[in-house]
mmCIF file of C-alpha atoms in Angstrom:
data_model
loop_
_atom_site.group_PDB
_atom_site.id
_atom_site.type_symbol
_atom_site.label_atom_id
_atom_site.label_comp_id
_atom_site.label_asym_id
_atom_site.label_seq_id
_atom_site.Cartn_x
_atom_site.Cartn_y
_atom_site.Cartn_z
ATOM 1 C CA MET A 19 -0.087 0.133 -0.160
ATOM 2 C CA GLY A 20 2.729 2.249 0.713
ATOM 3 C CA GLU A 21 4.098 2.636 -2.543
ATOM 4 C CA GLU A 22 0.347 2.826 -4.410
ATOM 5 C CA ILE A 23 0.806 6.401 -5.742
ATOM 6 C CA ASN A 24 4.435 5.858 -6.820
ATOM 7 C CA LEU A 25 3.140 3.143 -8.924
ATOM 8 C CA VAL A 26 0.544 5.002 -10.451
ATOM 9 C CA GLU A 27 2.568 8.285 -11.208
ATOM 10 C CA ASN A 28 5.462 5.858 -12.777
ATOM 11 C CA PHE A 29 3.379 3.181 -14.560
ATOM 12 C CA LYS A 30 0.663 2.967 -16.945
ATOM 13 C CA VAL A 31 -2.465 1.913 -14.440
ATOM 14 C CA GLU A 32 -5.754 1.270 -16.038
ATOM 15 C CA LYS A 33 -8.016 0.816 -13.132
ATOM 16 C CA VAL A 34 -7.596 0.196 -9.199
ATOM 17 C CA ILE A 35 -9.212 -2.217 -6.962
ATOM 18 C CA PHE A 36 -9.832 -1.430 -3.530
ATOM 19 C CA ASN A 37 -11.101 -3.917 -0.912
ATOM 20 C CA CYS A 38 -14.217 -3.986 0.963
ATOM 21 C CA GLY A 39 -14.627 -1.637 4.090
ATOM 22 C CA GLU A 40 -13.612 2.056 4.870
ATOM 23 C CA VAL A 41 -11.243 3.984 2.740
ATOM 24 C CA ASN A 42 -8.122 4.673 4.843
ATOM 25 C CA GLU A 43 -5.634 7.642 4.587
ATOM 26 C CA LEU A 44 -3.322 6.200 2.134
ATOM 27 C CA GLU A 45 -6.347 5.179 -0.097
ATOM 28 C CA GLN A 46 -7.760 8.701 0.065
ATOM 29 C CA GLU A 47 -4.341 10.052 -1.086
ATOM 30 C CA LEU A 48 -4.451 7.690 -3.963
ATOM 31 C CA ILE A 49 -7.920 8.529 -4.900
ATOM 32 C CA LYS A 50 -7.023 12.080 -5.447
ATOM 33 C CA VAL A 51 -4.628 10.979 -7.490
ATOM 34 C CA LEU A 52 -6.395 8.606 -9.578
ATOM 35 C CA TYR A 53 -9.181 11.596 -9.971
ATOM 36 C CA LYS A 54 -6.446 13.924 -11.450
ATOM 37 C CA LYS A 55 -5.126 11.148 -13.707
ATOM 38 C CA LYS A 56 -8.718 9.990 -14.671
ATOM 39 C CA ILE A 57 -8.089 6.367 -13.497
ATOM 40 C CA PRO A 58 -11.159 4.701 -12.480
ATOM 41 C CA TYR A 59 -11.326 2.721 -9.536
ATOM 42 C CA TYR A 60 -13.729 0.181 -7.930
ATOM 43 C CA SER A 61 -14.131 -1.549 -4.389
ATOM 44 C CA CYS A 62 -15.423 -4.825 -3.205
ATOM 45 C CA ILE A 63 -15.911 -6.400 -6.608
ATOM 46 C CA LYS A 64 -16.526 -10.163 -7.190
ATOM 47 C CA GLU A 65 -14.613 -10.786 -10.597
ATOM 48 C CA LEU A 66 -12.661 -9.223 -13.186
ATOM 49 C CA ASN A 67 -12.242 -10.025 -16.720
ATOM 50 C CA ILE A 68 -8.623 -9.842 -18.306
ATOM 51 C CA ASN A 69 -8.439 -10.667 -21.788
ATOM 52 C CA ASP A 70 -9.542 -14.298 -21.848
ATOM 53 C CA ASN A 71 -8.702 -14.550 -17.976
ATOM 54 C CA LYS A 72 -10.820 -13.812 -15.030
ATOM 55 C CA LEU A 73 -9.760 -13.073 -11.590
ATOM 56 C CA TYR A 74 -12.145 -13.888 -8.821
ATOM 57 C CA PHE A 75 -12.038 -11.810 -5.575
ATOM 58 C CA LEU A 76 -12.984 -14.251 -3.079
ATOM 59 C CA ASN A 77 -13.396 -11.918 -0.009
ATOM 60 C CA ASN A 78 -16.370 -9.691 -0.156
ATOM 61 C CA LYS A 79 -17.241 -9.133 3.415
ATOM 62 C CA ASP A 80 -16.224 -6.136 5.435
ATOM 63 C CA TYR A 81 -14.628 -7.572 8.550
ATOM 64 C CA GLY A 82 -13.769 -3.842 10.092
ATOM 65 C CA ASN A 83 -10.186 -4.628 10.039
ATOM 66 C CA GLU A 84 -7.752 -3.930 7.097
ATOM 67 C CA ASN A 85 -6.055 -6.929 7.034
ATOM 68 C CA ASP A 86 -9.149 -9.333 7.130
ATOM 69 C CA ASN A 87 -10.798 -6.983 4.411
ATOM 70 C CA SER A 88 -7.774 -7.962 2.165
ATOM 71 C CA ASN A 89 -8.394 -8.609 -1.623
ATOM 72 C CA VAL A 90 -8.266 -12.541 -2.099
ATOM 73 C CA ILE A 91 -7.633 -13.388 -5.562
ATOM 74 C CA TYR A 92 -8.210 -16.822 -7.283
ATOM 75 C CA THR A 93 -7.666 -17.372 -10.840
ATOM 76 C CA GLU A 94 -6.611 -20.264 -13.245
ATOM 77 C CA LEU A 95 -4.037 -19.818 -15.932
ATOM 78 C CA ASN A 96 -3.703 -22.408 -18.558
ATOM 79 C CA GLY A 97 -5.037 -25.027 -16.084
ATOM 80 C CA TYR A 98 -2.596 -23.371 -13.300
ATOM 81 C CA LYS A 99 -4.401 -22.417 -10.020
ATOM 82 C CA PHE A 100 -3.244 -19.683 -8.212
ATOM 83 C CA MET A 101 -4.374 -17.849 -5.243
ATOM 84 C CA PHE A 102 -2.892 -14.602 -3.649
ATOM 85 C CA MET A 103 -3.862 -14.299 0.092
ATOM 86 C CA GLY A 104 -3.094 -10.322 0.686
ATOM 87 C CA ASP A 105 -2.742 -9.870 4.253
ATOM 88 C CA ALA A 106 -5.955 -12.073 5.184
ATOM 89 C CA SER A 107 -6.250 -13.839 8.669
ATOM 90 C CA GLY A 108 -7.102 -17.138 9.542
ATOM 91 C CA THR A 109 -10.683 -15.663 9.995
ATOM 92 C CA THR A 110 -10.899 -14.936 6.206
ATOM 93 C CA GLU A 111 -9.328 -18.331 5.555
ATOM 94 C CA LYS A 112 -12.304 -20.070 7.405
ATOM 95 C CA GLU A 113 -14.742 -17.707 5.501
ATOM 96 C CA ILE A 114 -13.223 -18.853 2.204
ATOM 97 C CA LEU A 115 -12.918 -22.604 3.066
ATOM 98 C CA ASN A 116 -16.812 -22.353 4.167
ATOM 99 C CA LYS A 117 -17.790 -20.656 0.824
ATOM 100 C CA TYR A 118 -15.576 -22.225 -1.930
ATOM 101 C CA ASN A 119 -14.203 -25.760 -2.980
ATOM 102 C CA LEU A 120 -10.513 -24.939 -3.491
ATOM 103 C CA PRO A 121 -8.350 -28.138 -3.598
ATOM 104 C CA ASP A 122 -4.872 -28.443 -4.972
ATOM 105 C CA ILE A 123 -3.964 -24.809 -5.667
ATOM 106 C CA ASP A 124 -0.650 -24.629 -7.738
ATOM 107 C CA VAL A 125 0.704 -21.267 -6.454
ATOM 108 C CA LEU A 126 -0.207 -19.615 -3.218
ATOM 109 C CA LYS A 127 0.883 -16.316 -2.053
ATOM 110 C CA ALA A 128 0.949 -16.821 1.499
ATOM 111 C CA GLY A 129 -1.046 -14.398 3.783
ATOM 112 C CA HIS A 130 0.205 -11.500 5.717
ATOM 113 C CA HIS A 131 4.094 -11.875 4.982
ATOM 114 C CA GLY A 132 4.054 -15.457 6.630
ATOM 115 C CA SER A 133 2.663 -14.225 9.743
ATOM 116 C CA ASN A 134 1.056 -16.607 12.706
ATOM 117 C CA THR A 135 -2.353 -14.923 11.813
ATOM 118 C CA SER A 136 -2.464 -16.501 8.325
ATOM 119 C CA SER A 137 -2.117 -19.638 6.707
ATOM 120 C CA SER A 138 -3.644 -21.795 9.180
ATOM 121 C CA LYS A 139 -2.904 -25.499 8.988
ATOM 122 C CA GLU A 140 -6.496 -26.282 8.512
ATOM 123 C CA PHE A 141 -6.462 -23.586 5.380
ATOM 124 C CA ILE A 142 -2.992 -25.073 4.013
ATOM 125 C CA ASP A 143 -3.952 -28.712 4.438
ATOM 126 C CA ILE A 144 -7.633 -28.162 2.371
ATOM 127 C CA ILE A 145 -6.073 -25.995 -0.541
ATOM 128 C CA ASN A 146 -2.768 -28.144 -0.729
ATOM 129 C CA PRO A 147 -0.546 -25.666 -2.512
ATOM 130 C CA LYS A 148 2.290 -27.137 -4.774
ATOM 131 C CA TYR A 149 4.365 -23.820 -4.353
ATOM 132 C CA SER A 150 4.149 -21.242 -1.898
ATOM 133 C CA ILE A 151 5.528 -17.667 -1.819
ATOM 134 C CA ILE A 152 5.883 -15.605 1.191
ATOM 135 C CA SER A 153 6.575 -12.038 0.429
ATOM 136 C CA VAL A 154 8.812 -10.526 3.228
ATOM 137 C CA GLY A 155 11.783 -8.401 3.941
ATOM 138 C CA LYS A 156 15.158 -9.279 4.943
ATOM 139 C CA ASN A 157 15.446 -9.039 8.909
ATOM 140 C CA ASN A 158 12.079 -7.347 9.138
ATOM 141 C CA ARG A 159 11.291 -6.464 12.725
ATOM 142 C CA TYR A 160 8.274 -8.923 12.900
ATOM 143 C CA GLY A 161 10.330 -11.912 12.505
ATOM 144 C CA HIS A 162 8.154 -13.022 9.659
ATOM 145 C CA PRO A 163 7.920 -15.865 8.646
ATOM 146 C CA ASN A 164 6.622 -17.412 11.673
ATOM 147 C CA LYS A 165 8.046 -21.055 12.118
ATOM 148 C CA GLU A 166 4.507 -22.578 12.729
ATOM 149 C CA VAL A 167 3.535 -20.895 9.327
ATOM 150 C CA LEU A 168 6.749 -22.375 7.625
ATOM 151 C CA GLY A 169 5.605 -25.766 9.133
ATOM 152 C CA ASN A 170 1.874 -25.417 7.701
ATOM 153 C CA LEU A 171 3.447 -24.910 4.203
ATOM 154 C CA ASP A 172 5.999 -27.632 4.621
ATOM 155 C CA ASN A 173 4.416 -30.029 2.158
ATOM 156 C CA SER A 174 4.838 -27.389 -0.778
ATOM 157 C CA LYS A 175 7.861 -25.880 -2.226
ATOM 158 C CA ILE A 176 8.238 -22.492 -0.525
ATOM 159 C CA TYR A 177 9.706 -19.376 -1.896
ATOM 160 C CA ARG A 178 10.901 -16.584 0.060
ATOM 161 C CA THR A 179 11.716 -12.921 -1.071
ATOM 162 C CA ASP A 180 14.133 -12.372 1.758
ATOM 163 C CA GLN A 181 16.148 -15.599 0.773
ATOM 164 C CA ASP A 182 15.231 -15.927 -3.130
ATOM 165 C CA GLY A 183 14.380 -12.297 -4.324
ATOM 166 C CA SER A 184 11.972 -11.772 -6.666
ATOM 167 C CA VAL A 185 9.951 -14.781 -7.940
ATOM 168 C CA MET A 186 8.595 -15.280 -11.289
ATOM 169 C CA PHE A 187 6.179 -17.551 -12.528
ATOM 170 C CA LYS A 188 5.979 -18.450 -16.348
ATOM 171 C CA ILE A 189 3.539 -20.567 -18.237
ATOM 172 C CA LYS A 190 5.227 -21.511 -21.581
ATOM 173 C CA ASN A 191 3.936 -24.589 -23.738
ATOM 174 C CA ASN A 192 1.631 -25.404 -20.931
ATOM 175 C CA LYS A 193 4.542 -25.998 -18.430
ATOM 176 C CA LEU A 194 4.749 -23.776 -15.197
ATOM 177 C CA ARG A 195 8.224 -22.474 -14.990
ATOM 178 C CA ILE A 196 9.865 -20.669 -11.602
ATOM 179 C CA GLU A 197 12.454 -18.324 -11.776
ATOM 180 C CA THR A 198 13.925 -16.546 -8.852
ATOM 181 C CA CYS A 199 16.193 -13.613 -8.858
ATOM 182 C CA SER A 200 18.296 -12.830 -5.519
ATOM 183 C CA GLN A 201 19.661 -9.368 -5.006
#
């Protein structure tokens, strides 16, 4: 969230999707920039078509909490299932499990930087990710990722941005390839 205005100012952005819930101060500042640049924005949507692909926004509830209000996005690309958890916690995970059937996710972007509030054992055991990405800074002050979360993800191949740098998933000739770029 902290780099949102920088992204909009320096890259071609066609539209912005906000999560459900109240707009915070950072989002209010972004909305001013979006208005000036005539970039449309939406909030609390259920799906988005991008060319022949569809993004499904699985979390359409206002929990009154920024992390639990996170956009949780599911998509299938060339038969591969991707799921991006934002900062959603176990509360949101339970709601998603109750609402959707999501076994055997190929790629999971783990929730909340590998915090112990996310990636519960119950959730991970059901979605059974083949690959997991934890977006986390080196030597971060929170001690992320949490050891218990790493244990929960143990049956998947874990990529961590603090150790692996950027992680890129490419699909070519219907084969999923993973590239990392340590800094």
